[in-house]
Short mmCIF file of C-alpha atoms in Angstrom, two decimals:
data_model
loop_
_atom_site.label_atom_id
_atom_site.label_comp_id
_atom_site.label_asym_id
_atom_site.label_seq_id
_atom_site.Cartn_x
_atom_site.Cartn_y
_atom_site.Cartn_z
CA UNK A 1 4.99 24.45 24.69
CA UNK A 2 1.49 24.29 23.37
CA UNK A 3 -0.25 21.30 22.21
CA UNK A 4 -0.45 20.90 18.25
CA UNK A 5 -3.70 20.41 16.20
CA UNK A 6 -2.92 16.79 15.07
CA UNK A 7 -5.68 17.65 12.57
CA UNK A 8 -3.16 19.49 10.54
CA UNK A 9 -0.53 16.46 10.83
CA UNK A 10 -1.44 14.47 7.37
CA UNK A 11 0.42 11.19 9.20
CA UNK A 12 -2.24 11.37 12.30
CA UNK A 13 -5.06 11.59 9.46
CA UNK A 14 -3.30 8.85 7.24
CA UNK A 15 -3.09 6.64 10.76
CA UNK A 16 -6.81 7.39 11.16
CA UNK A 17 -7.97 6.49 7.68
CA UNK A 18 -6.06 3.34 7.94
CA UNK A 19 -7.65 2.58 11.43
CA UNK A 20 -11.11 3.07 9.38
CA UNK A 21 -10.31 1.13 6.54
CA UNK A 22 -8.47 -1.97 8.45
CA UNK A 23 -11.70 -2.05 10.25
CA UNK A 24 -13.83 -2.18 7.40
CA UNK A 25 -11.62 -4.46 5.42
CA UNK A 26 -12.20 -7.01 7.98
CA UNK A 27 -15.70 -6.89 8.77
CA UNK A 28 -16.91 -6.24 4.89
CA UNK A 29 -13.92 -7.41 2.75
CA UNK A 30 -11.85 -10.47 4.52
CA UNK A 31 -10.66 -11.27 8.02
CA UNK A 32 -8.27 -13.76 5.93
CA UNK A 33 -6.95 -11.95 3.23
CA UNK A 34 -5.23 -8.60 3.85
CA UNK A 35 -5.53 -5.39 1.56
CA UNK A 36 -1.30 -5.88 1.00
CA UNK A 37 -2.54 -9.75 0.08
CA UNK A 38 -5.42 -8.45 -2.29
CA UNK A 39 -3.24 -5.80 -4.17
CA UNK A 40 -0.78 -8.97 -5.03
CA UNK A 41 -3.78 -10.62 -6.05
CA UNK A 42 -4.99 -7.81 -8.22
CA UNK A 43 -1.50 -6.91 -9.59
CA UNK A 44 -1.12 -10.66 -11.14
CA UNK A 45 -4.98 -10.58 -12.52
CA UNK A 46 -3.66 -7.41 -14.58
CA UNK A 47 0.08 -8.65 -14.84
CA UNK A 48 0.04 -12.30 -14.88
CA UNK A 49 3.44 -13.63 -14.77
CA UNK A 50 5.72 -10.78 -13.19
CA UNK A 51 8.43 -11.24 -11.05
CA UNK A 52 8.52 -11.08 -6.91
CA UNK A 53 10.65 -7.33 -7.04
CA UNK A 54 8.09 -6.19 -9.90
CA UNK A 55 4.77 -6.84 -8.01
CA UNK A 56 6.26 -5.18 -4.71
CA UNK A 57 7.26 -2.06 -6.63
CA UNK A 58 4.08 -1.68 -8.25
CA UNK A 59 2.04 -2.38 -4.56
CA UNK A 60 4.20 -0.28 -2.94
CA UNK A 61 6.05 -2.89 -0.28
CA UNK A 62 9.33 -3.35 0.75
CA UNK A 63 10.91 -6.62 -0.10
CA UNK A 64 10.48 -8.15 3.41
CA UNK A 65 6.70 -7.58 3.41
CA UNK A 66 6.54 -8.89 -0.07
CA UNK A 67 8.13 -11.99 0.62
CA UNK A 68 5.79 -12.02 3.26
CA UNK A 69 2.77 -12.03 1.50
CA UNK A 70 3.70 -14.47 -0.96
CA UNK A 71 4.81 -16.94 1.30
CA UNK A 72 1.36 -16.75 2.80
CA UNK A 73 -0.63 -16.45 -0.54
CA UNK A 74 1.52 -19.24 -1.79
CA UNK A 75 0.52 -21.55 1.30
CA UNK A 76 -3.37 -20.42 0.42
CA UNK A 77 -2.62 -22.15 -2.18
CA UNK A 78 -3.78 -18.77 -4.10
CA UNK A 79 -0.58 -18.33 -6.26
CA UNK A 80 2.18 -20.45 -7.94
CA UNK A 81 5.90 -19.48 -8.06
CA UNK A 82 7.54 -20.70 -11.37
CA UNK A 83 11.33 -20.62 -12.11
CA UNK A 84 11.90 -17.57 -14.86
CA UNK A 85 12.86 -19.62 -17.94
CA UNK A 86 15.65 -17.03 -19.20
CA UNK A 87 16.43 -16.15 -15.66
CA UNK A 88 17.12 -19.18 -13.17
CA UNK A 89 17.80 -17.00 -10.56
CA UNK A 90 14.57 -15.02 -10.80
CA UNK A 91 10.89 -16.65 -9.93
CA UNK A 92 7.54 -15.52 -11.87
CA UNK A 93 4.69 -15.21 -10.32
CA UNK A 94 0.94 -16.47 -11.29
CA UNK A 95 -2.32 -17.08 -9.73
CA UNK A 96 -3.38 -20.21 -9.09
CA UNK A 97 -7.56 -21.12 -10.08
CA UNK A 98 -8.60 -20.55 -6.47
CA UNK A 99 -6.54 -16.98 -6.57
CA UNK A 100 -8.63 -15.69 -9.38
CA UNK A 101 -11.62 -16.93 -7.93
CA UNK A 102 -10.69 -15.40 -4.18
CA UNK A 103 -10.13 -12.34 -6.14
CA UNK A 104 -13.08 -11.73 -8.21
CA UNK A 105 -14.85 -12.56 -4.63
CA UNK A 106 -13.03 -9.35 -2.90
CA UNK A 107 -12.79 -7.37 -5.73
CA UNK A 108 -17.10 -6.89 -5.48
CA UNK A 109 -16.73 -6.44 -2.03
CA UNK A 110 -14.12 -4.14 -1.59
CA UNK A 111 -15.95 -2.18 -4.34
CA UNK A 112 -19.30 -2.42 -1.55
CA UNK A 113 -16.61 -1.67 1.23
CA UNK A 114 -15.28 2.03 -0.93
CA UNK A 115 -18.68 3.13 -1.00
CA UNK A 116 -18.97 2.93 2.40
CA UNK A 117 -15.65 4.26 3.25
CA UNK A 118 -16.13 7.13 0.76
CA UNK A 119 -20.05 7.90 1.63
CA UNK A 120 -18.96 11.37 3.55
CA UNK A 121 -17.87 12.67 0.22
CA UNK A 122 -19.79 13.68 -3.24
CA UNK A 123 -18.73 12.11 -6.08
CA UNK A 124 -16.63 15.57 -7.23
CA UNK A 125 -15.45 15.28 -3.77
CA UNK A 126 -14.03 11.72 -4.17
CA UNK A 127 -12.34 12.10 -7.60
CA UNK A 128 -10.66 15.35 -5.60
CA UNK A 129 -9.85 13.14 -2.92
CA UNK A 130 -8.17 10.71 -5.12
CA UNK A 131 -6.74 12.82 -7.11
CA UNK A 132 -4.88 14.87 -4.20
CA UNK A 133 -3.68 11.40 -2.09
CA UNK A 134 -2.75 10.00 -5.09
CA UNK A 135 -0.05 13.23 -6.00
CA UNK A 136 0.92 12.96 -1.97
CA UNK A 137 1.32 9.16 -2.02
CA UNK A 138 3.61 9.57 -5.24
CA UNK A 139 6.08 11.93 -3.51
CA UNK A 140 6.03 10.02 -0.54
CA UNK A 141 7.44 7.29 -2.80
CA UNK A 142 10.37 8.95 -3.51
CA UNK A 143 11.22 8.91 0.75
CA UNK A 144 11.24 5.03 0.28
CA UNK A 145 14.62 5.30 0.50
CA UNK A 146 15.22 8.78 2.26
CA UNK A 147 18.75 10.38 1.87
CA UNK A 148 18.70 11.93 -1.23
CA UNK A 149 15.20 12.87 -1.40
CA UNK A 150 14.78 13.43 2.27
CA UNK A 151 17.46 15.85 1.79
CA UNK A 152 16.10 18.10 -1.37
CA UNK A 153 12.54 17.81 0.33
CA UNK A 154 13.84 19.74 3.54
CA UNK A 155 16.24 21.57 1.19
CA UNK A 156 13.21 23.13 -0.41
CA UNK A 157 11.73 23.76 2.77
CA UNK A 158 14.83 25.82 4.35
CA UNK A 159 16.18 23.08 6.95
CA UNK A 160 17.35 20.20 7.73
CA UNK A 161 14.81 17.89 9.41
CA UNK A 162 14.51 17.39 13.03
CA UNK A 163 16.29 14.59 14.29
CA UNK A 164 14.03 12.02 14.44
CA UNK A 165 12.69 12.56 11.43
CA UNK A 166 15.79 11.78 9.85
CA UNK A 167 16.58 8.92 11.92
CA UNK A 168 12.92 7.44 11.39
CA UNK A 169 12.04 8.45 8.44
CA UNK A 170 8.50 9.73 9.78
CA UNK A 171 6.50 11.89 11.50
CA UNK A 172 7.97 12.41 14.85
CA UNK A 173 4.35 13.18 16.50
CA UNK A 174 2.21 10.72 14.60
CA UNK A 175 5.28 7.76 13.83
#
């Protein structure tokens, strides 16, 4: 069997990029606060107030990473859990003085850290790149949880995926 050309494999390329930008997140944006920990951050500047389940959905993490990251923000000290007044059961969540402040501090540099990350491209490249890993990233979504949609994605295709892709929900090559 021949070798494949991993450059045609987007989850080699997404691994890559990530490599790249978990690299320059630490050296130019925080070796303290991750990129998860910032979009939290950013997600309560917009959305002060929202609920645990709420902020995960719109950062895109599972439950288990999200409690995660709040647990650690919360020990920061950058953000305050408060009981939902017309839901007990439910806590809000809001950033503390210190979180605004951390994240007004990363938001300029990841803004410095972008440009750097993005520097290979033109401008009309960028807003192509964006606009093309944004429509990916939003399908992807839908494999969150992957029966059903795993199922009419290789449906379309002809096939039923190969077995570990349907056991790990991946990339068998680049997982």
């Amino acid at each position: 069997m021949a070798a494949v050309d991993l450059s045609t494999h987007p989850g080699h390329l997404a691994r890559r990029l990530q490599q790249a930008h978990y690299l320059l997140w630490n050296v130019m944006v925080s070796e303290e606060i991750t990129s998860p920990q910032f979009a939290v951050l950013n997600t309560l500047v917009a959305e002060p107030g929202l609920d645990q389940r709420t902020v995960g959905e719109r950062v895109g993490l599972d439950r288990s990473t999200m409690s995660e990251v709040i647990t650690r923000l919360g020990r920061r000290g950058l953000l305050d859990k408060v009981r939902d007044p017309q839901d007990g059961r439910r806590f809000l969540l809001r950033l503390t003085e210190d979180g605004v402040r951390t994240h007004r501090r990363l938001t300029v540099r990841t803004a410095r850290m972008n440009q750097v990350f993005l520097a290979p491209l033109s401008e009309d490249e960028q807003n192509l790149f964006f606009e093309l890993i944004r429509r990916v990233a939003d399908a992807a979504e839908e494999l969150r949880s992957p029966a059903e949609p795993l199922r009419q994605a290789t449906d379309r295709l002809g096939g039923a995926p190969a077995p570990d892709v349907a056991r790990h929900g991946g990339d068998p090559v680049t997982s």
